[in-house]
C-alpha atoms as a printed R data frame, in Angstrom:
    type eleno elety resid chain resno       x      y       z
1   ATOM     1    CA   UNK     A     1   0.000  0.000   0.000
2   ATOM     2    CA   UNK     A     2   1.401  3.397  -1.020
3   ATOM     3    CA   UNK     A     3   1.934  6.180   1.485
4   ATOM     4    CA   UNK     A     4  -0.701  8.276  -0.281
5   ATOM     5    CA   UNK     A     5  -3.207  5.449   0.101
6   ATOM     6    CA   UNK     A     6  -2.417  5.188   3.803
7   ATOM     7    CA   UNK     A     7  -2.933  8.913   4.263
8   ATOM     8    CA   UNK     A     8  -6.196  8.804   2.297
9   ATOM     9    CA   UNK     A     9  -7.422  5.916   4.450
10  ATOM    10    CA   UNK     A    10  -6.649  7.927   7.594
11  ATOM    11    CA   UNK     A    11  -8.539 10.890   6.157
12  ATOM    12    CA   UNK     A    12 -11.599  8.758   5.406
13  ATOM    13    CA   UNK     A    13 -11.452  7.023   8.778
14  ATOM    14    CA   UNK     A    14 -11.558 10.369  10.578
15  ATOM    15    CA   UNK     A    15 -14.356 11.574   8.304
16  ATOM    16    CA   UNK     A    16 -16.383  8.487   9.182
17  ATOM    17    CA   UNK     A    17 -15.758  8.912  12.922
18  ATOM    18    CA   UNK     A    18 -16.937 12.522  12.730
19  ATOM    19    CA   UNK     A    19 -20.052 11.412  10.835
20  ATOM    20    CA   UNK     A    20 -20.836  8.794  13.481
21  ATOM    21    CA   UNK     A    21 -20.585 11.431  16.183
22  ATOM    22    CA   UNK     A    22 -22.805 13.674  14.072
23  ATOM    23    CA   UNK     A    23 -25.386 10.901  13.786
24  ATOM    24    CA   UNK     A    24 -25.455 10.681  17.597
25  ATOM    25    CA   UNK     A    25 -26.131 14.420  17.699
26  ATOM    26    CA   UNK     A    26 -28.919 13.984  15.126
27  ATOM    27    CA   UNK     A    27 -30.483 11.242  17.221
28  ATOM    28    CA   UNK     A    28 -30.455 13.480  20.292
29  ATOM    29    CA   UNK     A    29 -32.110 16.245  18.273
30  ATOM    30    CA   UNK     A    30 -34.772 13.857  16.935
31  ATOM    31    CA   UNK     A    31 -35.467 12.576  20.440
32  ATOM    32    CA   UNK     A    32 -35.838 16.116  21.770
33  ATOM    33    CA   UNK     A    33 -38.586 16.846  19.265
34  ATOM    34    CA   UNK     A    34 -40.359 13.479  19.493
35  ATOM    35    CA   UNK     A    35 -40.052 11.867  22.921
36  ATOM    36    CA   UNK     A    36 -37.925 13.845  25.361
37  ATOM    37    CA   UNK     A    37 -39.785 15.108  28.459
38  ATOM    38    CA   UNK     A    38 -39.763 18.924  28.754
39  ATOM    39    CA   UNK     A    39 -37.653 18.929  31.889
40  ATOM    40    CA   UNK     A    40 -34.832 17.216  30.024
41  ATOM    41    CA   UNK     A    41 -34.035 20.322  27.975
42  ATOM    42    CA   UNK     A    42 -31.150 21.615  30.088
43  ATOM    43    CA   UNK     A    43 -29.448 18.214  30.115
44  ATOM    44    CA   UNK     A    44 -30.006 17.802  26.367
45  ATOM    45    CA   UNK     A    45 -28.404 21.198  25.796
46  ATOM    46    CA   UNK     A    46 -25.352 20.054  27.748
47  ATOM    47    CA   UNK     A    47 -25.189 16.848  25.691
48  ATOM    48    CA   UNK     A    48 -25.438 18.575  22.313
49  ATOM    49    CA   UNK     A    49 -22.939 21.242  23.372
50  ATOM    50    CA   UNK     A    50 -20.367 18.608  24.344
51  ATOM    51    CA   UNK     A    51 -20.889 16.585  21.167
52  ATOM    52    CA   UNK     A    52 -20.762 19.576  18.836
53  ATOM    53    CA   UNK     A    53 -17.488 20.685  20.422
54  ATOM    54    CA   UNK     A    54 -15.935 17.236  20.057
55  ATOM    55    CA   UNK     A    55 -17.086 16.970  16.433
56  ATOM    56    CA   UNK     A    56 -15.682 20.401  15.584
57  ATOM    57    CA   UNK     A    57 -12.387 19.709  17.312
58  ATOM    58    CA   UNK     A    58 -11.858 16.409  15.508
59  ATOM    59    CA   UNK     A    59 -12.871 17.659  12.078
60  ATOM    60    CA   UNK     A    60 -10.699 20.784  12.234
61  ATOM    61    CA   UNK     A    61  -7.693 18.991  13.714
62  ATOM    62    CA   UNK     A    62  -4.183 19.681  12.444
63  ATOM    63    CA   UNK     A    63  -3.986 16.079  11.225
64  ATOM    64    CA   UNK     A    64  -7.041 16.539   9.006
65  ATOM    65    CA   UNK     A    65  -5.441 19.567   7.384
66  ATOM    66    CA   UNK     A    66  -2.137 17.765   6.789
67  ATOM    67    CA   UNK     A    67  -3.809 14.663   5.330
68  ATOM    68    CA   UNK     A    68  -5.884 16.805   2.985
69  ATOM    69    CA   UNK     A    69  -2.790 18.587   1.678
70  ATOM    70    CA   UNK     A    70  -0.979 15.290   1.071
71  ATOM    71    CA   UNK     A    71  -3.974 13.808  -0.723
72  ATOM    72    CA   UNK     A    72  -4.406 16.905  -2.885
73  ATOM    73    CA   UNK     A    73  -0.814 16.512  -4.080
74  ATOM    74    CA   UNK     A    74  -1.358 12.856  -5.010
75  ATOM    75    CA   UNK     A    75  -2.534 11.022  -8.111
76  ATOM    76    CA   UNK     A    76  -5.976 10.734  -6.525
77  ATOM    77    CA   UNK     A    77  -6.863 14.100  -8.049
78  ATOM    78    CA   UNK     A    78  -6.057 13.083 -11.631
79  ATOM    79    CA   UNK     A    79  -9.639 11.940 -12.190
80  ATOM    80    CA   UNK     A    80 -11.879 14.664 -10.706
81  ATOM    81    CA   UNK     A    81 -14.920 12.359 -10.785
82  ATOM    82    CA   UNK     A    82 -13.327  9.477  -8.892
83  ATOM    83    CA   UNK     A    83 -14.627  8.652  -5.409
84  ATOM    84    CA   UNK     A    84 -11.289  9.688  -3.920
85  ATOM    85    CA   UNK     A    85 -11.147 13.049  -5.703
86  ATOM    86    CA   UNK     A    86 -14.747 13.865  -4.807
87  ATOM    87    CA   UNK     A    87 -14.179 13.000  -1.154
88  ATOM    88    CA   UNK     A    88 -10.948 14.985  -0.925
89  ATOM    89    CA   UNK     A    89 -12.465 18.020  -2.654
90  ATOM    90    CA   UNK     A    90 -15.608 18.110  -0.525
91  ATOM    91    CA   UNK     A    91 -13.820 17.406   2.762
92  ATOM    92    CA   UNK     A    92 -11.478 20.271   1.912
93  ATOM    93    CA   UNK     A    93 -14.402 22.574   1.257
94  ATOM    94    CA   UNK     A    94 -15.983 21.709   4.611
95  ATOM    95    CA   UNK     A    95 -12.649 21.851   6.440
96  ATOM    96    CA   UNK     A    96 -11.793 25.307   5.083
97  ATOM    97    CA   UNK     A    97 -15.137 26.598   6.330
98  ATOM    98    CA   UNK     A    98 -15.221 24.918   9.723
99  ATOM    99    CA   UNK     A    99 -11.623 25.725  10.633
100 ATOM   100    CA   UNK     A   100 -12.584 29.413  10.632
101 ATOM   101    CA   UNK     A   101 -15.026 28.894  13.501
102 ATOM   102    CA   UNK     A   102 -13.823 28.941  17.111
103 ATOM   103    CA   UNK     A   103 -14.906 25.919  19.104
104 ATOM   104    CA   UNK     A   104 -16.541 28.190  21.687
105 ATOM   105    CA   UNK     A   105 -18.878 29.660  19.046
106 ATOM   106    CA   UNK     A   106 -19.847 26.207  17.761
107 ATOM   107    CA   UNK     A   107 -20.659 25.106  21.306
108 ATOM   108    CA   UNK     A   108 -22.613 28.265  22.073
109 ATOM   109    CA   UNK     A   109 -24.743 27.863  18.941
110 ATOM   110    CA   UNK     A   110 -25.521 24.248  19.853
111 ATOM   111    CA   UNK     A   111 -26.390 25.154  23.455
112 ATOM   112    CA   UNK     A   112 -28.537 28.163  22.528
113 ATOM   113    CA   UNK     A   113 -30.487 26.506  19.714
114 ATOM   114    CA   UNK     A   114 -31.299 23.461  21.864
115 ATOM   115    CA   UNK     A   115 -32.742 25.634  24.624
116 ATOM   116    CA   UNK     A   116 -34.399 27.941  22.103
117 ATOM   117    CA   UNK     A   117 -36.320 25.113  20.468
118 ATOM   118    CA   UNK     A   118 -38.053 24.278  23.740
119 ATOM   119    CA   UNK     A   119 -38.884 27.950  24.204
120 ATOM   120    CA   UNK     A   120 -40.234 28.151  20.645
121 ATOM   121    CA   UNK     A   121 -42.573 25.197  21.208
122 ATOM   122    CA   UNK     A   122 -44.105 26.963  24.224
123 ATOM   123    CA   UNK     A   123 -44.302 30.334  22.443
124 ATOM   124    CA   UNK     A   124 -45.916 28.757  19.383
125 ATOM   125    CA   UNK     A   125 -48.591 27.078  21.470
126 ATOM   126    CA   UNK     A   126 -49.538 30.456  22.938
127 ATOM   127    CA   UNK     A   127 -48.895 32.525  19.782
128 ATOM   128    CA   UNK     A   128 -46.622 34.670  21.934
129 ATOM   129    CA   UNK     A   129 -43.674 36.049  19.972
130 ATOM   130    CA   UNK     A   130 -42.461 38.159  22.891
131 ATOM   131    CA   UNK     A   131 -41.482 35.115  24.939
132 ATOM   132    CA   UNK     A   132 -39.374 33.738  22.081
133 ATOM   133    CA   UNK     A   133 -37.878 37.081  21.063
134 ATOM   134    CA   UNK     A   134 -34.878 36.977  23.458
135 ATOM   135    CA   UNK     A   135 -33.912 33.545  22.159
136 ATOM   136    CA   UNK     A   136 -34.229 34.613  18.542
137 ATOM   137    CA   UNK     A   137 -32.077 37.659  19.271
138 ATOM   138    CA   UNK     A   138 -29.360 35.389  20.660
139 ATOM   139    CA   UNK     A   139 -29.522 33.065  17.670
140 ATOM   140    CA   UNK     A   140 -29.390 35.926  15.163
141 ATOM   141    CA   UNK     A   141 -26.353 37.438  16.871
142 ATOM   142    CA   UNK     A   142 -24.579 34.062  16.902
143 ATOM   143    CA   UNK     A   143 -25.330 33.474  13.215
144 ATOM   144    CA   UNK     A   144 -24.008 36.929  12.373
145 ATOM   145    CA   UNK     A   145 -20.811 36.030  14.215
146 ATOM   146    CA   UNK     A   146 -20.647 32.743  12.320
147 ATOM   147    CA   UNK     A   147 -21.055 34.488   8.966
148 ATOM   148    CA   UNK     A   148 -18.332 36.993   9.841
149 ATOM   149    CA   UNK     A   149 -15.985 34.135  10.742
150 ATOM   150    CA   UNK     A   150 -16.576 32.497   7.367
151 ATOM   151    CA   UNK     A   151 -16.143 35.773   5.524
152 ATOM   152    CA   UNK     A   152 -17.912 36.956   2.375
153 ATOM   153    CA   UNK     A   153 -17.345 39.068  -0.727
154 ATOM   154    CA   UNK     A   154 -20.552 41.080  -0.992
155 ATOM   155    CA   UNK     A   155 -23.194 40.363   1.635
156 ATOM   156    CA   UNK     A   156 -23.089 38.513   4.947
157 ATOM   157    CA   UNK     A   157 -26.036 36.317   3.971
158 ATOM   158    CA   UNK     A   158 -23.883 34.608   1.308
159 ATOM   159    CA   UNK     A   159 -21.628 33.123   3.982
160 ATOM   160    CA   UNK     A   160 -24.559 31.281   5.557
161 ATOM   161    CA   UNK     A   161 -26.276 30.428   2.265
162 ATOM   162    CA   UNK     A   162 -23.157 28.644   1.036
163 ATOM   163    CA   UNK     A   163 -23.487 26.054   3.814
164 ATOM   164    CA   UNK     A   164 -26.770 24.781   2.386
165 ATOM   165    CA   UNK     A   165 -26.376 25.476  -1.334
166 ATOM   166    CA   UNK     A   166 -22.670 25.515  -2.278
167 ATOM   167    CA   UNK     A   167 -21.739 28.380  -4.554
168 ATOM   168    CA   UNK     A   168 -25.156 30.019  -4.457
169 ATOM   169    CA   UNK     A   169 -25.365 33.787  -3.903
170 ATOM   170    CA   UNK     A   170 -27.930 36.275  -2.692
171 ATOM   171    CA   UNK     A   171 -27.576 38.198  -5.948
172 ATOM   172    CA   UNK     A   172 -28.463 35.173  -8.063
173 ATOM   173    CA   UNK     A   173 -31.398 34.153  -5.884
174 ATOM   174    CA   UNK     A   174 -32.731 37.714  -5.867
175 ATOM   175    CA   UNK     A   175 -32.963 37.608  -9.656
176 ATOM   176    CA   UNK     A   176 -34.565 34.168  -9.609
177 ATOM   177    CA   UNK     A   177 -37.143 35.136  -7.001
178 ATOM   178    CA   UNK     A   178 -37.894 38.447  -8.699
179 ATOM   179    CA   UNK     A   179 -38.937 36.629 -11.849
180 ATOM   180    CA   UNK     A   180 -40.986 34.144  -9.861
181 ATOM   181    CA   UNK     A   181 -42.788 36.842  -7.930
182 ATOM   182    CA   UNK     A   182 -43.650 38.799 -11.081
183 ATOM   183    CA   UNK     A   183 -45.447 35.737 -12.437
184 ATOM   184    CA   UNK     A   184 -46.863 34.234  -9.246
185 ATOM   185    CA   UNK     A   185 -48.488 37.251  -7.617
186 ATOM   186    CA   UNK     A   186 -50.819 38.072 -10.543
187 ATOM   187    CA   UNK     A   187 -51.454 34.353 -11.088
188 ATOM   188    CA   UNK     A   188 -52.644 33.945  -7.502
189 ATOM   189    CA   UNK     A   189 -54.921 36.973  -7.872
190 ATOM   190    CA   UNK     A   190 -56.310 35.601 -11.128
191 ATOM   191    CA   UNK     A   191 -57.075 32.209  -9.575
192 ATOM   192    CA   UNK     A   192 -58.592 33.875  -6.522
193 ATOM   193    CA   UNK     A   193 -60.963 35.877  -8.743
194 ATOM   194    CA   UNK     A   194 -61.929 32.892 -10.897
195 ATOM   195    CA   UNK     A   195 -65.596 31.816 -10.694
196 ATOM   196    CA   UNK     A   196 -64.468 28.187 -10.714
197 ATOM   197    CA   UNK     A   197 -63.544 27.334  -7.135
198 ATOM   198    CA   UNK     A   198 -63.200 23.930  -5.447
199 ATOM   199    CA   UNK     A   199 -65.326 22.837  -2.511
200 ATOM   200    CA   UNK     A   200 -62.494 22.735   0.017
201 ATOM   201    CA   UNK     A   201 -64.902 22.108   2.884
202 ATOM   202    CA   UNK     A   202 -64.631 18.393   2.142
203 ATOM   203    CA   UNK     A   203 -61.029 18.541   3.402
204 ATOM   204    CA   UNK     A   204 -62.203 19.937   6.738
205 ATOM   205    CA   UNK     A   205 -64.528 17.121   7.666
206 ATOM   206    CA   UNK     A   206 -63.660 14.587  10.357
207 ATOM   207    CA   UNK     A   207 -60.440 12.690   9.613
208 ATOM   208    CA   UNK     A   208 -59.431 10.776  12.780
209 ATOM   209    CA   UNK     A   209 -55.698 11.054  13.449
210 ATOM   210    CA   UNK     A   210 -55.178  7.333  13.962
211 ATOM   211    CA   UNK     A   211 -56.683  6.619  10.537
212 ATOM   212    CA   UNK     A   212 -54.637  9.395   8.977
213 ATOM   213    CA   UNK     A   213 -51.504  7.683  10.255
214 ATOM   214    CA   UNK     A   214 -52.519  4.352   8.717
215 ATOM   215    CA   UNK     A   215 -53.347  5.927   5.361
216 ATOM   216    CA   UNK     A   216 -50.213  8.103   5.281
217 ATOM   217    CA   UNK     A   217 -47.957  5.151   6.096
218 ATOM   218    CA   UNK     A   218 -49.655  3.142   3.349
219 ATOM   219    CA   UNK     A   219 -48.959  5.866   0.794
220 ATOM   220    CA   UNK     A   220 -45.361  6.422   1.961
221 ATOM   221    CA   UNK     A   221 -44.650  2.700   1.682
222 ATOM   222    CA   UNK     A   222 -46.263  2.589  -1.765
223 ATOM   223    CA   UNK     A   223 -43.916  5.258  -3.140
224 ATOM   224    CA   UNK     A   224 -40.942  3.338  -1.785
225 ATOM   225    CA   UNK     A   225 -40.208  4.464   1.770
226 ATOM   226    CA   UNK     A   226 -38.818  1.439   3.629
227 ATOM   227    CA   UNK     A   227 -40.371  1.237   7.102
228 ATOM   228    CA   UNK     A   228 -37.983 -1.541   8.077
229 ATOM   229    CA   UNK     A   229 -35.306  1.136   7.751
230 ATOM   230    CA   UNK     A   230 -37.385  4.054   9.015
231 ATOM   231    CA   UNK     A   231 -40.321  5.183  11.086
232 ATOM   232    CA   UNK     A   232 -43.040  7.851  11.274
233 ATOM   233    CA   UNK     A   233 -43.684  9.912  14.417
234 ATOM   234    CA   UNK     A   234 -45.663 12.967  15.481
235 ATOM   235    CA   UNK     A   235 -44.048 16.354  16.210
236 ATOM   236    CA   UNK     A   236 -44.836 20.068  16.407
237 ATOM   237    CA   UNK     A   237 -43.060 20.839  13.110
238 ATOM   238    CA   UNK     A   238 -42.457 18.070  10.523
239 ATOM   239    CA   UNK     A   239 -38.937 17.063   9.521
240 ATOM   240    CA   UNK     A   240 -36.883 14.140   8.232
241 ATOM   241    CA   UNK     A   241 -33.790 12.933  10.058
242 ATOM   242    CA   UNK     A   242 -31.340 10.667   8.273
243 ATOM   243    CA   UNK     A   243 -29.620  9.119  11.274
244 ATOM   244    CA   UNK     A   244 -27.560  6.739   9.138
245 ATOM   245    CA   UNK     A   245 -27.772  3.632   6.953
246 ATOM   246    CA   UNK     A   246 -30.910  1.701   7.822
247 ATOM   247    CA   UNK     A   247 -32.298  4.470  10.033
248 ATOM   248    CA   UNK     A   248 -34.235  7.308   8.405
249 ATOM   249    CA   UNK     A   249 -36.954  8.903  10.518
250 ATOM   250    CA   UNK     A   250 -39.813 11.041   9.214
251 ATOM   251    CA   UNK     A   251 -42.369 13.020  11.193
252 ATOM   252    CA   UNK     A   252 -45.664 14.840  10.737
253 ATOM   253    CA   UNK     A   253 -48.432 16.527  12.692
254 ATOM   254    CA   UNK     A   254 -52.087 15.527  12.562
255 ATOM   255    CA   UNK     A   255 -55.105 17.788  12.292
256 ATOM   256    CA   UNK     A   256 -58.347 15.763  12.536
257 ATOM   257    CA   UNK     A   257 -60.190 18.595  10.782
258 ATOM   258    CA   UNK     A   258 -57.845 19.078   7.826
259 ATOM   259    CA   UNK     A   259 -56.837 16.196   5.557
260 ATOM   260    CA   UNK     A   260 -53.979 17.931   3.716
261 ATOM   261    CA   UNK     A   261 -51.830 18.831   6.709
262 ATOM   262    CA   UNK     A   262 -50.572 15.392   7.689
263 ATOM   263    CA   UNK     A   263 -50.967 13.493   4.428
264 ATOM   264    CA   UNK     A   264 -48.976 15.817   2.199
265 ATOM   265    CA   UNK     A   265 -46.567 16.442   5.039
266 ATOM   266    CA   UNK     A   266 -45.841 12.709   5.141
267 ATOM   267    CA   UNK     A   267 -45.372 12.533   1.357
268 ATOM   268    CA   UNK     A   268 -43.001 15.494   1.617
269 ATOM   269    CA   UNK     A   269 -40.905 13.969   4.383
270 ATOM   270    CA   UNK     A   270 -41.038 10.548   2.728
271 ATOM   271    CA   UNK     A   271 -39.514 12.218  -0.345
272 ATOM   272    CA   UNK     A   272 -36.632 13.377   1.844
273 ATOM   273    CA   UNK     A   273 -36.497  9.902   3.330
274 ATOM   274    CA   UNK     A   274 -36.320  8.216  -0.060
275 ATOM   275    CA   UNK     A   275 -33.275 10.333  -0.902
276 ATOM   276    CA   UNK     A   276 -31.577  9.402   2.378
277 ATOM   277    CA   UNK     A   277 -32.477  5.726   2.040
278 ATOM   278    CA   UNK     A   278 -31.124  5.782  -1.507
279 ATOM   279    CA   UNK     A   279 -27.657  6.959  -0.489
280 ATOM   280    CA   UNK     A   280 -25.014  4.257  -0.872
281 ATOM   281    CA   UNK     A   281 -24.340  2.831   2.592
282 ATOM   282    CA   UNK     A   282 -20.821  1.725   1.697
283 ATOM   283    CA   UNK     A   283 -19.898  5.394   1.338
284 ATOM   284    CA   UNK     A   284 -21.474  6.454   4.634
285 ATOM   285    CA   UNK     A   285 -19.372  8.981   6.504
286 ATOM   286    CA   UNK     A   286 -17.818 10.452   3.357
287 ATOM   287    CA   UNK     A   287 -19.065 13.138   0.951
288 ATOM   288    CA   UNK     A   288 -19.816 10.403  -1.614
289 ATOM   289    CA   UNK     A   289 -22.398  9.058   0.813
290 ATOM   290    CA   UNK     A   290 -24.046 12.418   1.568
291 ATOM   291    CA   UNK     A   291 -26.724 14.446  -0.177
292 ATOM   292    CA   UNK     A   292 -25.427 17.007  -2.648
293 ATOM   293    CA   UNK     A   293 -27.195 20.084  -1.312
294 ATOM   294    CA   UNK     A   294 -30.311 21.146   0.529
295 ATOM   295    CA   UNK     A   295 -31.843 22.340  -2.733
296 ATOM   296    CA   UNK     A   296 -31.480 18.899  -4.310
297 ATOM   297    CA   UNK     A   297 -32.868 17.291  -1.150
298 ATOM   298    CA   UNK     A   298 -35.871 19.617  -1.186
299 ATOM   299    CA   UNK     A   299 -36.476 18.912  -4.863
300 ATOM   300    CA   UNK     A   300 -37.139 15.277  -3.969
301 ATOM   301    CA   UNK     A   301 -39.615 16.074  -1.203
302 ATOM   302    CA   UNK     A   302 -41.499 18.588  -3.313
303 ATOM   303    CA   UNK     A   303 -41.543 16.175  -6.270
304 ATOM   304    CA   UNK     A   304 -43.356 13.446  -4.315
305 ATOM   305    CA   UNK     A   305 -45.589 15.828  -2.377
306 ATOM   306    CA   UNK     A   306 -46.843 17.804  -5.361
307 ATOM   307    CA   UNK     A   307 -45.951 16.506  -8.811
308 ATOM   308    CA   UNK     A   308 -46.938 13.008  -7.751
309 ATOM   309    CA   UNK     A   309 -49.102 13.411  -4.644
310 ATOM   310    CA   UNK     A   310 -51.466 16.048  -6.052
311 ATOM   311    CA   UNK     A   311 -51.782 14.461  -9.486
312 ATOM   312    CA   UNK     A   312 -54.981 12.932 -10.841
313 ATOM   313    CA   UNK     A   313 -53.258  9.644 -11.657
314 ATOM   314    CA   UNK     A   314 -52.068  9.237  -8.070
315 ATOM   315    CA   UNK     A   315 -55.590  9.640  -6.716
316 ATOM   316    CA   UNK     A   316 -57.135  7.368  -9.335
317 ATOM   317    CA   UNK     A   317 -55.310  4.680  -7.398
318 ATOM   318    CA   UNK     A   318 -55.489  6.042  -3.830
319 ATOM   319    CA   UNK     A   319 -58.915  7.699  -3.670
320 ATOM   320    CA   UNK     A   320 -60.866  4.423  -3.377
321 ATOM   321    CA   UNK     A   321 -58.543  3.464  -0.523
322 ATOM   322    CA   UNK     A   322 -59.101  6.862   1.102
323 ATOM   323    CA   UNK     A   323 -62.865  6.418   0.826
324 ATOM   324    CA   UNK     A   324 -62.557  3.072   2.548
325 ATOM   325    CA   UNK     A   325 -60.557  4.473   5.453
326 ATOM   326    CA   UNK     A   326 -62.450  7.791   5.741
327 ATOM   327    CA   UNK     A   327 -65.848  6.518   4.649
328 ATOM   328    CA   UNK     A   328 -67.906  9.023   6.645
329 ATOM   329    CA   UNK     A   329 -65.949 11.981   5.248
330 ATOM   330    CA   UNK     A   330 -65.550 10.916   1.610
331 ATOM   331    CA   UNK     A   331 -68.453  8.599   0.755
332 ATOM   332    CA   UNK     A   332 -70.335 11.357  -1.103
333 ATOM   333    CA   UNK     A   333 -67.253 12.942  -2.737
334 ATOM   334    CA   UNK     A   334 -66.244 12.334  -6.348
335 ATOM   335    CA   UNK     A   335 -62.653 11.819  -7.507
336 ATOM   336    CA   UNK     A   336 -62.768 15.028  -9.568
337 ATOM   337    CA   UNK     A   337 -64.020 17.119  -6.662
338 ATOM   338    CA   UNK     A   338 -61.406 15.665  -4.298
339 ATOM   339    CA   UNK     A   339 -58.491 16.290  -6.652
340 ATOM   340    CA   UNK     A   340 -59.774 19.834  -7.266
341 ATOM   341    CA   UNK     A   341 -59.988 20.432  -3.514
342 ATOM   342    CA   UNK     A   342 -56.475 19.236  -2.666
343 ATOM   343    CA   UNK     A   343 -55.138 21.529  -5.406
344 ATOM   344    CA   UNK     A   344 -56.960 24.609  -4.163
345 ATOM   345    CA   UNK     A   345 -54.991 27.858  -4.467
346 ATOM   346    CA   UNK     A   346 -55.543 30.125  -1.499
347 ATOM   347    CA   UNK     A   347 -53.119 32.416   0.382
348 ATOM   348    CA   UNK     A   348 -52.476 31.046   3.868
349 ATOM   349    CA   UNK     A   349 -50.309 31.752   6.888
350 ATOM   350    CA   UNK     A   350 -48.579 28.359   7.119
351 ATOM   351    CA   UNK     A   351 -45.794 27.603   4.627
352 ATOM   352    CA   UNK     A   352 -45.814 23.808   5.025
353 ATOM   353    CA   UNK     A   353 -49.521 23.732   4.184
354 ATOM   354    CA   UNK     A   354 -49.281 26.131   1.234
355 ATOM   355    CA   UNK     A   355 -50.389 25.246  -2.298
356 ATOM   356    CA   UNK     A   356 -48.045 25.246  -5.273
357 ATOM   357    CA   UNK     A   357 -48.997 28.734  -6.464
358 ATOM   358    CA   UNK     A   358 -48.337 30.409  -3.095
359 ATOM   359    CA   UNK     A   359 -45.580 28.221  -1.596
360 ATOM   360    CA   UNK     A   360 -42.703 30.022  -3.287
361 ATOM   361    CA   UNK     A   361 -44.109 33.366  -2.167
362 ATOM   362    CA   UNK     A   362 -43.624 32.126   1.406
363 ATOM   363    CA   UNK     A   363 -39.999 31.335   0.552
364 ATOM   364    CA   UNK     A   364 -39.457 34.760  -1.018
365 ATOM   365    CA   UNK     A   365 -40.919 36.452   2.065
366 ATOM   366    CA   UNK     A   366 -38.507 34.587   4.346
367 ATOM   367    CA   UNK     A   367 -35.572 35.179   2.016
368 ATOM   368    CA   UNK     A   368 -36.122 38.934   2.067
369 ATOM   369    CA   UNK     A   369 -36.594 39.095   5.827
370 ATOM   370    CA   UNK     A   370 -33.601 36.873   6.552
371 ATOM   371    CA   UNK     A   371 -31.341 39.091   4.450
372 ATOM   372    CA   UNK     A   372 -32.416 42.150   6.411
373 ATOM   373    CA   UNK     A   373 -32.003 40.367   9.752
374 ATOM   374    CA   UNK     A   374 -28.564 38.940   9.006
375 ATOM   375    CA   UNK     A   375 -27.375 42.280   7.606
376 ATOM   376    CA   UNK     A   376 -28.500 43.969  10.850
377 ATOM   377    CA   UNK     A   377 -30.950 46.123   8.888
378 ATOM   378    CA   UNK     A   378 -33.927 44.698  10.799
379 ATOM   379    CA   UNK     A   379 -34.154 44.258  14.553
380 ATOM   380    CA   UNK     A   380 -35.672 41.060  15.877
381 ATOM   381    CA   UNK     A   381 -38.252 43.072  17.818
382 ATOM   382    CA   UNK     A   382 -39.475 44.574  14.537
383 ATOM   383    CA   UNK     A   383 -39.886 41.238  12.733
384 ATOM   384    CA   UNK     A   384 -43.643 40.827  13.415
385 ATOM   385    CA   UNK     A   385 -44.498 44.216  11.904
386 ATOM   386    CA   UNK     A   386 -42.168 43.711   8.936
387 ATOM   387    CA   UNK     A   387 -43.607 40.227   8.438
388 ATOM   388    CA   UNK     A   388 -47.193 41.472   8.434
389 ATOM   389    CA   UNK     A   389 -46.465 44.295   5.983
390 ATOM   390    CA   UNK     A   390 -44.684 42.061   3.489
391 ATOM   391    CA   UNK     A   391 -47.207 39.272   3.939
392 ATOM   392    CA   UNK     A   392 -50.038 41.513   2.778
């Protein structure tokens, strides 16, 4: 075995160890949102703080930097599409970013966000922004510090955006969203004023949560989600957590008086889950075994939720099953009327429940507000007013 191969093996071994530690952190986060008793928050914050510090320390170690440099000078880079070249390139990208962050900041972000989530759950239940405001102020200040550590050419927001969508810029997204908004806003108004409107009341009949779970699991399994390598649980805000090979966990929330909320939420998260379950397990712990970007990940969830899940062909198959499970609610409803109802276009306050014509307007709203917040052009205390103005 050549010396370069030995060094590469050491690099990959450390990458895999860091990923395993990260999966432990993900499991703790999942547990906090699904099962953890409220009084466990302080202890969970201590756990996540310790783990995040250890992960950061290992990944940004001097050895990692030396091994990367040796690998970059080797023949591994001759084929840029080889597994080795891809791993070296992407580990370098992550290393160069993370090494700029002090361990203390990484730990403080982990500690603050863990405590803040518990505070957000309580504030959300009471619709009380004021009680969450101090936590949001702390998080915003920490993220500004993080962005400044990374550095940026034009705007601070780019430094944070690059973590989720490599190479993307605020300038490019502004142009993209501007074109979208020019088309979507008048389209939504046109649909709203159309005399042809669906009877959406059929979606607000009685849909027992336990039956929703059965039906949603049936649909998720039908599109390919492997429940022997995953599970579905109930949370305040839906998410998908790819713990590791053979363990992908999706979540939803049930509303017995609104069919769409849980069902399309499950299809969405199952789309994320299918991506995670489709990653090659032999490459786990390396960039070759990770998702490419958040945008690509989200494309999969939106594909299954909307292009498939709201299509007529999908419901030609599933509507008879839905009528069997929700007989009292759907016995007198036709397939055409049901498909029309689930595709209703109507401005709403909740992004995850939004239709396809208004969903991207929610994203644009957040994008604009986040830029102002990160740039320190908008105080956290002023977010509700700014939100309401832009929302209208």
